[in-house]
mmCIF file of C-alpha atoms in Angstrom:
data_model
loop_
_atom_site.group_PDB
_atom_site.id
_atom_site.type_symbol
_atom_site.label_atom_id
_atom_site.label_comp_id
_atom_site.label_asym_id
_atom_site.label_seq_id
_atom_site.Cartn_x
_atom_site.Cartn_y
_atom_site.Cartn_z
ATOM 1 C CA MET A 1 13.339 -9.591 32.721
ATOM 2 C CA VAL A 2 11.537 -7.458 30.080
ATOM 3 C CA PRO A 3 11.541 -8.982 26.499
ATOM 4 C CA PRO A 4 13.097 -6.680 23.918
ATOM 5 C CA ALA A 5 10.929 -4.613 21.670
ATOM 6 C CA LYS A 6 10.416 -6.263 18.240
ATOM 7 C CA GLU A 7 12.368 -4.801 15.501
ATOM 8 C CA PRO A 8 10.806 -3.714 12.217
ATOM 9 C CA PRO A 9 11.593 -6.118 9.322
ATOM 10 C CA VAL A 10 14.754 -5.586 7.175
ATOM 11 C CA ILE A 11 13.858 -3.031 4.363
ATOM 12 C CA MET A 12 14.375 -4.612 0.963
ATOM 13 C CA THR A 13 15.710 -2.545 -1.886
ATOM 14 C CA ASN A 14 15.187 -3.219 -5.586
ATOM 15 C CA SER A 15 17.975 -5.731 -5.555
ATOM 16 C CA GLY A 16 15.916 -7.973 -3.099
ATOM 17 C CA PHE A 17 18.260 -7.203 -0.167
ATOM 18 C CA GLY A 18 18.993 -4.404 2.122
ATOM 19 C CA GLY A 19 22.633 -3.070 2.309
ATOM 20 C CA TYR A 20 25.308 -5.024 3.963
ATOM 21 C CA ARG A 21 25.205 -2.695 7.097
ATOM 22 C CA THR A 22 21.445 -3.277 7.467
ATOM 23 C CA ILE A 23 21.634 -7.093 7.133
ATOM 24 C CA SER A 24 24.642 -7.157 9.584
ATOM 25 C CA GLN A 25 22.814 -4.975 12.138
ATOM 26 C CA HIS A 26 19.724 -7.261 11.898
ATOM 27 C CA LEU A 27 21.948 -10.419 12.268
ATOM 28 C CA ASN A 28 23.510 -8.893 15.303
ATOM 29 C CA ASP A 29 20.104 -7.919 16.800
ATOM 30 C CA LEU A 30 18.897 -11.511 16.253
ATOM 31 C CA LYS A 31 22.044 -12.912 17.899
ATOM 32 C CA LYS A 32 21.405 -10.570 21.013
ATOM 33 C CA GLU A 33 17.924 -11.659 21.186
ATOM 34 C CA ASN A 34 18.810 -15.363 20.777
ATOM 35 C CA PHE A 35 21.427 -14.983 23.612
ATOM 36 C CA SER A 36 18.763 -13.238 25.899
ATOM 37 C CA LEU A 37 16.211 -16.003 25.233
ATOM 38 C CA LYS A 38 18.656 -18.716 26.056
ATOM 39 C CA LEU A 39 19.736 -16.892 29.281
ATOM 40 C CA ARG A 40 16.038 -16.588 30.314
ATOM 41 C CA ILE A 41 15.330 -20.289 29.567
ATOM 42 C CA TYR A 42 18.446 -21.239 31.774
ATOM 43 C CA PHE A 43 17.261 -19.230 34.637
ATOM 44 C CA LEU A 44 13.606 -20.403 34.402
ATOM 45 C CA GLU A 45 14.874 -24.129 34.474
ATOM 46 C CA GLU A 46 16.917 -23.322 37.231
ATOM 47 C CA LYS A 47 13.928 -21.863 39.209
ATOM 48 C CA ILE A 48 11.832 -24.916 38.319
ATOM 49 C CA GLN A 49 14.536 -27.328 39.435
ATOM 50 C CA GLN A 50 14.876 -25.452 42.711
ATOM 51 C CA LYS A 51 11.159 -25.598 43.268
ATOM 52 C CA PHE A 52 11.158 -29.404 42.596
ATOM 53 C CA GLU A 53 13.947 -29.991 44.968
ATOM 54 C CA GLU A 54 12.288 -27.965 47.707
ATOM 55 C CA SER A 55 8.965 -29.955 47.216
ATOM 56 C CA SER A 56 10.854 -33.168 47.134
ATOM 57 C CA ASP A 57 12.731 -32.326 50.351
ATOM 58 C CA ASP A 58 9.270 -31.484 52.054
ATOM 59 C CA VAL A 59 7.776 -34.709 51.025
ATOM 60 C CA HIS A 60 10.695 -36.759 52.369
ATOM 61 C CA LYS A 61 10.511 -34.778 55.599
ATOM 62 C CA ARG A 62 6.732 -35.495 55.947
ATOM 63 C CA VAL A 63 7.180 -39.207 55.379
ATOM 64 C CA SER A 64 9.916 -39.537 57.976
ATOM 65 C CA GLU A 65 7.799 -37.633 60.383
ATOM 66 C CA LYS A 66 4.835 -39.913 59.786
ATOM 67 C CA ASN A 67 7.115 -43.013 60.114
ATOM 68 C CA SER A 68 8.549 -41.809 63.502
ATOM 69 C CA LEU A 69 5.109 -41.184 64.712
ATOM 70 C CA CYS A 70 3.918 -44.758 63.666
ATOM 71 C CA ILE A 71 6.888 -46.259 65.435
ATOM 72 C CA ILE A 72 6.295 -44.661 68.781
#
């Protein structure tokens, strides 16, 4: 997943704020970026969990193999 390009800062007018449309667009862009980052975190956590479970299963398998060899 490619991170989105950084948006330029909101342009301020003499009154100190951009127009409503500019602020609204910037807010929408931030919401989209936030959602994208949350989704990325979710999938990365899933990937980490899956790798942990695979390594845990591998360890249990090796231990049971060693135990069966020692018993024989």
